[in-house]
Amino acid sequence: MIHDRTPPVIQFVSVGLTYPGPPPVPALLPCDLTVGRGEYVTIVGPSGSGKSTFLNIAGLLDTPTHGTYLLDGIDTTSIKDKERTSLRGSRIGFVFQAFHLLAHRSARENVELAMIYQRVPRSQRRARARAALVRVGLGHRLDALPTRLSGGERQRVAIARALVTEPSLLLCDEPTGNLDTATAESVLELLDQLHRDGATIVAITHDPQVAARGQRTVSIRDGRLTDSPAEQVIA
Ligand code: ADP
Ligand code: MG
């Protein structure tokens, strides 16, 4: 990281969001946060602390009311909505608690759809979807419908879909929230593996055990984001 001249994936400079109200709700107080390429950061906080607000900003689903957010060095706070949408599609892969797979499409079709939005040529989509599913351990379930897959397998499909467009950032919102303990562990092991392979991961969770999987944990409470001392070791 020390010799890496590429800009950080996430750089928050006094980023905050106050919902207008009335009354105004300061859901995320102005904060600084840097996530370097290849880092695995977890954001932990109780319900109502501002986790979704953080995720929406980091994922370019919402624009902060304060500060500047640089994604891969690009100032996302001064660009048009259309550019923000395009940046989101090309640079961010989302993994949600509830998987959000299309029920009547196979695992491979679900993954291929992510590439249609990114205008990946049809000739490449099949092979890339297969490779992404093989990478998450589902090479034998390419044609299965989500209803025929277990919760853990569904989340693997969702992870394959998030990764297939090679995003800069994998943004996970309670990635194991719908899974039993053993299945959750296998999904967390997959995230560990992806991190070892170079993925930049930010995972949001209320679960301290999930949070402990990150290289570094940032806590959030009443909209106040506090970086852990471990950052100094990495930086
Ligand atoms: P978490 O995801 O940690 O549960 P949120 O980020 O969803 O927390 O919410 C943080 C705070 O912002 C809460 O007090 C919540 O009630 C408030 N909030 C969330 N969305 C809105 C909104 N659209 N308008 C007003 N207040 C909101
Ligand atoms: Mg939330």
mmCIF file of C-alpha atoms and ligand atoms in Angstrom:
data_model
loop_
_atom_site.group_PDB
_atom_site.id
_atom_site.type_symbol
_atom_site.label_atom_id
_atom_site.label_comp_id
_atom_site.label_asym_id
_atom_site.label_seq_id
_atom_site.Cartn_x
_atom_site.Cartn_y
_atom_site.Cartn_z
ATOM 1 C CA MET A 1 0.000 0.000 0.000
ATOM 2 C CA ILE A 2 2.868 2.377 0.822
ATOM 3 C CA HIS A 3 4.249 2.245 -2.714
ATOM 4 C CA ASP A 4 0.860 2.238 -4.377
ATOM 5 C CA ARG A 5 0.358 5.473 -6.284
ATOM 6 C CA THR A 6 -3.161 4.734 -7.417
ATOM 7 C CA PRO A 7 -5.726 6.767 -5.485
ATOM 8 C CA PRO A 8 -7.667 5.160 -2.639
ATOM 9 C CA VAL A 9 -10.898 3.438 -3.623
ATOM 10 C CA ILE A 10 -12.892 5.462 -1.092
ATOM 11 C CA GLN A 11 -11.889 8.849 0.171
ATOM 12 C CA PHE A 12 -14.384 10.737 2.309
ATOM 13 C CA VAL A 13 -13.406 14.299 3.116
ATOM 14 C CA SER A 14 -15.797 15.696 5.748
ATOM 15 C CA VAL A 15 -18.613 13.667 4.212
ATOM 16 C CA GLY A 16 -21.928 13.934 6.001
ATOM 17 C CA LEU A 17 -25.620 13.643 5.302
ATOM 18 C CA THR A 18 -28.440 15.430 7.042
ATOM 19 C CA TYR A 19 -31.923 14.417 5.948
ATOM 20 C CA PRO A 20 -33.851 17.641 5.433
ATOM 21 C CA GLY A 21 -36.829 16.825 7.661
ATOM 22 C CA PRO A 22 -38.471 18.666 9.335
ATOM 23 C CA PRO A 23 -36.950 18.099 11.723
ATOM 24 C CA PRO A 24 -33.542 17.657 10.053
ATOM 25 C CA VAL A 25 -31.878 14.310 10.889
ATOM 26 C CA PRO A 26 -28.061 14.354 10.935
ATOM 27 C CA ALA A 27 -27.816 10.671 9.934
ATOM 28 C CA LEU A 28 -24.092 10.826 9.129
ATOM 29 C CA LEU A 29 -22.003 13.509 10.790
ATOM 30 C CA PRO A 30 -19.155 14.898 8.670
ATOM 31 C CA CYS A 31 -16.357 12.327 8.685
ATOM 32 C CA ASP A 32 -13.116 11.413 6.987
ATOM 33 C CA LEU A 33 -12.493 7.876 5.812
ATOM 34 C CA THR A 34 -10.007 6.329 3.441
ATOM 35 C CA VAL A 35 -10.235 2.796 2.090
ATOM 36 C CA GLY A 36 -7.226 1.751 0.041
ATOM 37 C CA ARG A 37 -7.218 -0.693 -2.829
ATOM 38 C CA GLY A 38 -7.226 -4.249 -1.564
ATOM 39 C CA GLU A 39 -8.463 -3.409 1.933
ATOM 40 C CA TYR A 40 -11.227 -5.294 3.728
ATOM 41 C CA VAL A 41 -13.032 -2.875 6.010
ATOM 42 C CA THR A 42 -16.083 -3.587 8.130
ATOM 43 C CA ILE A 43 -18.476 -0.929 9.367
ATOM 44 C CA VAL A 44 -20.249 -1.933 12.545
ATOM 45 C CA GLY A 45 -23.008 -0.196 14.456
ATOM 46 C CA PRO A 46 -26.414 -0.786 16.010
ATOM 47 C CA SER A 47 -29.721 -0.267 14.244
ATOM 48 C CA GLY A 48 -30.367 3.379 13.439
ATOM 49 C CA SER A 49 -26.693 4.344 13.770
ATOM 50 C CA GLY A 50 -26.281 5.431 10.143
ATOM 51 C CA LYS A 51 -25.007 2.276 8.414
ATOM 52 C CA SER A 52 -27.471 2.405 5.533
ATOM 53 C CA THR A 53 -26.834 6.110 5.138
ATOM 54 C CA PHE A 54 -23.121 5.354 4.862
ATOM 55 C CA LEU A 55 -23.765 2.534 2.383
ATOM 56 C CA ASN A 56 -26.006 4.694 0.227
ATOM 57 C CA ILE A 57 -23.350 7.382 0.014
ATOM 58 C CA ALA A 58 -20.428 4.996 -0.550
ATOM 59 C CA GLY A 59 -22.485 3.141 -3.182
ATOM 60 C CA LEU A 60 -23.448 6.360 -4.983
ATOM 61 C CA LEU A 61 -27.115 5.752 -4.310
ATOM 62 C CA ASP A 62 -27.334 8.984 -2.360
ATOM 63 C CA THR A 63 -25.367 12.248 -2.441
ATOM 64 C CA PRO A 64 -23.957 13.659 0.796
ATOM 65 C CA THR A 65 -25.098 17.073 1.983
ATOM 66 C CA HIS A 66 -21.580 17.845 3.279
ATOM 67 C CA GLY A 67 -18.070 17.231 2.054
ATOM 68 C CA THR A 68 -16.442 15.496 -0.870
ATOM 69 C CA TYR A 69 -16.439 11.828 -1.815
ATOM 70 C CA LEU A 70 -13.698 10.641 -4.148
ATOM 71 C CA LEU A 71 -14.182 7.177 -5.613
ATOM 72 C CA ASP A 72 -11.015 5.937 -7.312
ATOM 73 C CA GLY A 73 -9.894 9.564 -7.187
ATOM 74 C CA ILE A 74 -12.993 10.787 -9.034
ATOM 75 C CA ASP A 75 -14.943 13.533 -7.294
ATOM 76 C CA THR A 76 -18.429 12.050 -7.232
ATOM 77 C CA THR A 77 -19.987 15.037 -5.490
ATOM 78 C CA SER A 78 -19.573 17.395 -8.425
ATOM 79 C CA ILE A 79 -20.782 15.172 -11.264
ATOM 80 C CA LYS A 80 -24.186 14.806 -12.896
ATOM 81 C CA ASP A 81 -26.635 12.083 -11.885
ATOM 82 C CA LYS A 82 -26.090 10.275 -15.164
ATOM 83 C CA GLU A 83 -22.344 10.057 -14.600
ATOM 84 C CA ARG A 84 -22.895 8.952 -11.025
ATOM 85 C CA THR A 85 -25.164 6.164 -12.226
ATOM 86 C CA SER A 86 -22.601 5.079 -14.744
ATOM 87 C CA LEU A 87 -19.788 5.156 -12.155
ATOM 88 C CA ARG A 88 -21.922 3.110 -9.787
ATOM 89 C CA GLY A 89 -22.571 0.493 -12.448
ATOM 90 C CA SER A 90 -18.977 0.163 -13.514
ATOM 91 C CA ARG A 91 -17.138 0.481 -10.190
ATOM 92 C CA ILE A 92 -19.364 -0.865 -7.446
ATOM 93 C CA GLY A 93 -20.650 -4.369 -6.859
ATOM 94 C CA PHE A 94 -23.442 -4.683 -4.312
ATOM 95 C CA VAL A 95 -24.220 -7.665 -2.119
ATOM 96 C CA PHE A 96 -27.381 -7.381 -0.049
ATOM 97 C CA GLN A 97 -28.731 -9.314 2.892
ATOM 98 C CA ALA A 98 -31.748 -10.501 0.889
ATOM 99 C CA PHE A 99 -29.743 -11.579 -2.217
ATOM 100 C CA HIS A 100 -32.065 -9.804 -4.722
ATOM 101 C CA LEU A 101 -31.853 -12.468 -7.406
ATOM 102 C CA LEU A 102 -34.408 -12.796 -10.188
ATOM 103 C CA ALA A 103 -36.427 -15.868 -9.243
ATOM 104 C CA HIS A 104 -37.162 -17.086 -12.770
ATOM 105 C CA ARG A 105 -33.644 -16.757 -14.095
ATOM 106 C CA SER A 106 -30.910 -19.313 -13.622
ATOM 107 C CA ALA A 107 -27.784 -18.592 -11.615
ATOM 108 C CA ARG A 108 -25.896 -17.940 -14.837
ATOM 109 C CA GLU A 109 -28.609 -15.676 -16.250
ATOM 110 C CA ASN A 110 -28.665 -13.647 -13.043
ATOM 111 C CA VAL A 111 -24.933 -13.089 -13.378
ATOM 112 C CA GLU A 112 -25.183 -12.367 -17.125
ATOM 113 C CA LEU A 113 -27.762 -9.643 -16.513
ATOM 114 C CA ALA A 114 -25.229 -7.562 -14.591
ATOM 115 C CA MET A 115 -23.083 -7.529 -17.738
ATOM 116 C CA ILE A 116 -25.949 -6.521 -20.039
ATOM 117 C CA TYR A 117 -26.285 -3.295 -18.068
ATOM 118 C CA GLN A 118 -22.544 -2.803 -18.454
ATOM 119 C CA ARG A 119 -22.753 -3.446 -22.230
ATOM 120 C CA VAL A 120 -20.394 -6.395 -22.132
ATOM 121 C CA PRO A 121 -20.639 -8.024 -25.593
ATOM 122 C CA ARG A 122 -22.990 -10.982 -25.694
ATOM 123 C CA SER A 123 -20.153 -13.206 -26.946
ATOM 124 C CA GLN A 124 -18.302 -12.739 -23.649
ATOM 125 C CA ARG A 125 -21.177 -12.885 -21.198
ATOM 126 C CA ARG A 126 -21.677 -16.624 -20.979
ATOM 127 C CA ALA A 127 -18.048 -17.423 -20.380
ATOM 128 C CA ARG A 128 -17.582 -14.631 -17.884
ATOM 129 C CA ALA A 129 -20.710 -15.609 -15.935
ATOM 130 C CA ARG A 130 -19.490 -19.184 -15.789
ATOM 131 C CA ALA A 131 -16.040 -18.096 -14.613
ATOM 132 C CA ALA A 132 -17.553 -15.897 -11.887
ATOM 133 C CA LEU A 133 -19.773 -18.744 -10.681
ATOM 134 C CA VAL A 134 -16.845 -21.163 -10.708
ATOM 135 C CA ARG A 135 -14.901 -18.630 -8.643
ATOM 136 C CA VAL A 136 -17.583 -18.654 -5.919
ATOM 137 C CA GLY A 137 -17.790 -22.447 -5.943
ATOM 138 C CA LEU A 138 -20.956 -22.824 -8.013
ATOM 139 C CA GLY A 139 -19.573 -24.181 -11.261
ATOM 140 C CA HIS A 140 -21.844 -27.195 -10.890
ATOM 141 C CA ARG A 141 -25.043 -25.132 -10.431
ATOM 142 C CA LEU A 142 -24.940 -22.825 -13.455
ATOM 143 C CA ASP A 143 -28.444 -23.637 -14.650
ATOM 144 C CA ALA A 144 -30.159 -23.838 -11.261
ATOM 145 C CA LEU A 145 -32.973 -21.436 -10.434
ATOM 146 C CA PRO A 146 -32.526 -19.496 -7.179
ATOM 147 C CA THR A 147 -35.495 -21.362 -5.672
ATOM 148 C CA ARG A 148 -33.500 -24.581 -6.009
ATOM 149 C CA LEU A 149 -30.462 -23.127 -4.278
ATOM 150 C CA SER A 150 -29.759 -22.875 -0.560
ATOM 151 C CA GLY A 151 -29.421 -19.472 1.108
ATOM 152 C CA GLY A 152 -25.647 -19.718 1.064
ATOM 153 C CA GLU A 153 -25.651 -20.668 -2.625
ATOM 154 C CA ARG A 154 -27.944 -17.748 -3.434
ATOM 155 C CA GLN A 155 -25.576 -15.376 -1.715
ATOM 156 C CA ARG A 156 -22.712 -16.882 -3.731
ATOM 157 C CA VAL A 157 -24.638 -16.166 -6.939
ATOM 158 C CA ALA A 158 -25.168 -12.593 -5.729
ATOM 159 C CA ILE A 159 -21.437 -12.293 -5.039
ATOM 160 C CA ALA A 160 -20.626 -13.682 -8.496
ATOM 161 C CA ARG A 161 -23.021 -11.154 -10.014
ATOM 162 C CA ALA A 162 -21.353 -8.337 -8.065
ATOM 163 C CA LEU A 163 -17.864 -9.428 -9.139
ATOM 164 C CA VAL A 164 -18.412 -10.276 -12.778
ATOM 165 C CA THR A 165 -18.065 -6.672 -13.931
ATOM 166 C CA GLU A 166 -14.772 -6.380 -12.020
ATOM 167 C CA PRO A 167 -15.802 -3.482 -9.774
ATOM 168 C CA SER A 168 -13.298 -1.441 -7.770
ATOM 169 C CA LEU A 169 -15.354 -1.947 -4.635
ATOM 170 C CA LEU A 170 -17.450 -4.788 -3.279
ATOM 171 C CA LEU A 171 -20.012 -3.205 -0.964
ATOM 172 C CA CYS A 172 -21.820 -5.697 1.253
ATOM 173 C CA ASP A 173 -24.849 -4.872 3.398
ATOM 174 C CA GLU A 174 -25.325 -7.480 6.142
ATOM 175 C CA PRO A 175 -24.053 -10.187 3.760
ATOM 176 C CA THR A 176 -24.769 -13.003 6.213
ATOM 177 C CA GLY A 177 -27.881 -11.520 7.820
ATOM 178 C CA ASN A 178 -30.218 -14.116 6.287
ATOM 179 C CA LEU A 179 -27.958 -17.125 6.779
ATOM 180 C CA ASP A 180 -27.559 -19.716 9.518
ATOM 181 C CA THR A 181 -24.235 -19.775 11.364
ATOM 182 C CA ALA A 182 -22.535 -22.524 9.350
ATOM 183 C CA THR A 183 -23.590 -21.071 6.001
ATOM 184 C CA ALA A 184 -22.628 -17.587 7.140
ATOM 185 C CA GLU A 185 -19.156 -18.903 7.936
ATOM 186 C CA SER A 186 -18.731 -20.297 4.433
ATOM 187 C CA VAL A 187 -19.796 -16.983 2.874
ATOM 188 C CA LEU A 188 -17.362 -15.132 5.165
ATOM 189 C CA GLU A 189 -14.626 -17.549 4.068
ATOM 190 C CA LEU A 190 -15.463 -16.702 0.469
ATOM 191 C CA LEU A 191 -15.101 -12.974 1.233
ATOM 192 C CA ASP A 192 -11.742 -13.710 2.938
ATOM 193 C CA GLN A 193 -10.656 -15.552 -0.205
ATOM 194 C CA LEU A 194 -11.751 -12.718 -2.506
ATOM 195 C CA HIS A 195 -9.861 -10.299 -0.295
ATOM 196 C CA ARG A 196 -6.723 -12.451 -0.501
ATOM 197 C CA ASP A 197 -7.161 -12.363 -4.286
ATOM 198 C CA GLY A 198 -7.097 -8.558 -4.195
ATOM 199 C CA ALA A 199 -10.723 -7.441 -3.888
ATOM 200 C CA THR A 200 -11.503 -4.242 -2.003
ATOM 201 C CA ILE A 201 -14.374 -5.012 0.348
ATOM 202 C CA VAL A 202 -16.485 -2.852 2.625
ATOM 203 C CA ALA A 203 -19.020 -4.839 4.628
ATOM 204 C CA ILE A 204 -21.682 -3.288 6.811
ATOM 205 C CA THR A 205 -22.954 -5.271 9.751
ATOM 206 C CA HIS A 206 -24.477 -5.030 13.208
ATOM 207 C CA ASP A 207 -22.771 -8.325 14.101
ATOM 208 C CA PRO A 208 -19.400 -7.976 15.896
ATOM 209 C CA GLN A 209 -18.395 -11.483 14.726
ATOM 210 C CA VAL A 210 -18.822 -10.487 11.090
ATOM 211 C CA ALA A 211 -17.082 -7.183 11.787
ATOM 212 C CA ALA A 212 -14.073 -9.034 13.206
ATOM 213 C CA ARG A 213 -13.434 -10.618 9.779
ATOM 214 C CA GLY A 214 -12.314 -7.321 8.323
ATOM 215 C CA GLN A 215 -8.724 -6.148 8.347
ATOM 216 C CA ARG A 216 -9.974 -3.035 9.975
ATOM 217 C CA THR A 217 -13.238 -2.112 11.650
ATOM 218 C CA VAL A 218 -14.876 1.264 11.634
ATOM 219 C CA SER A 219 -17.656 1.821 14.139
ATOM 220 C CA ILE A 220 -20.617 4.039 13.720
ATOM 221 C CA ARG A 221 -22.870 5.230 16.486
ATOM 222 C CA ASP A 222 -25.484 7.988 16.362
ATOM 223 C CA GLY A 223 -24.140 9.038 12.977
ATOM 224 C CA ARG A 224 -20.583 9.371 14.265
ATOM 225 C CA LEU A 225 -18.049 7.294 12.414
ATOM 226 C CA THR A 226 -14.916 6.275 14.331
ATOM 227 C CA ASP A 227 -11.992 4.632 12.604
ATOM 228 C CA SER A 228 -10.159 1.929 14.541
ATOM 229 C CA PRO A 229 -6.522 2.402 15.618
ATOM 230 C CA ALA A 230 -5.599 -0.511 13.326
ATOM 231 C CA GLU A 231 -5.653 1.972 10.472
ATOM 232 C CA GLN A 232 -2.287 3.283 11.582
ATOM 233 C CA VAL A 233 -0.773 -0.163 11.121
ATOM 234 C CA ILE A 234 -2.014 -0.366 7.558
ATOM 235 C CA ALA A 235 -1.438 3.213 6.454
HETATM 236 P P1 ADP B 1 -28.935 1.922 10.166
HETATM 237 O O1 ADP B 1 -28.804 1.452 8.750
HETATM 238 O O2 ADP B 1 -27.664 1.856 10.941
HETATM 239 O O3 ADP B 1 -30.040 1.206 10.878
HETATM 240 P P2 ADP B 1 -29.843 4.418 8.938
HETATM 241 O O4 ADP B 1 -28.684 4.931 8.181
HETATM 242 O O5 ADP B 1 -30.909 3.743 8.169
HETATM 243 O O6 ADP B 1 -29.324 3.493 10.150
HETATM 244 O O7 ADP B 1 -30.515 5.642 9.720
HETATM 245 C C1 ADP B 1 -29.763 6.578 10.472
HETATM 246 C C2 ADP B 1 -30.720 7.647 11.028
HETATM 247 O O8 ADP B 1 -31.282 8.392 9.962
HETATM 248 C C3 ADP B 1 -31.882 7.047 11.799
HETATM 249 O O9 ADP B 1 -32.156 7.926 12.869
HETATM 250 C C4 ADP B 1 -33.005 7.071 10.781
HETATM 251 O O10 ADP B 1 -34.257 7.170 11.421
HETATM 252 C C5 ADP B 1 -32.692 8.327 9.982
HETATM 253 N N1 ADP B 1 -33.157 8.243 8.571
HETATM 254 C C6 ADP B 1 -32.893 7.286 7.676
HETATM 255 N N2 ADP B 1 -33.436 7.575 6.479
HETATM 256 C C7 ADP B 1 -34.090 8.756 6.629
HETATM 257 C C8 ADP B 1 -34.852 9.609 5.749
HETATM 258 N N3 ADP B 1 -35.042 9.293 4.472
HETATM 259 N N4 ADP B 1 -35.352 10.755 6.273
HETATM 260 C C9 ADP B 1 -35.161 11.086 7.558
HETATM 261 N N5 ADP B 1 -34.443 10.343 8.427
HETATM 262 C C10 ADP B 1 -33.908 9.195 7.983
HETATM 263 MG MG MG B 2 -29.861 -0.029 7.767
#
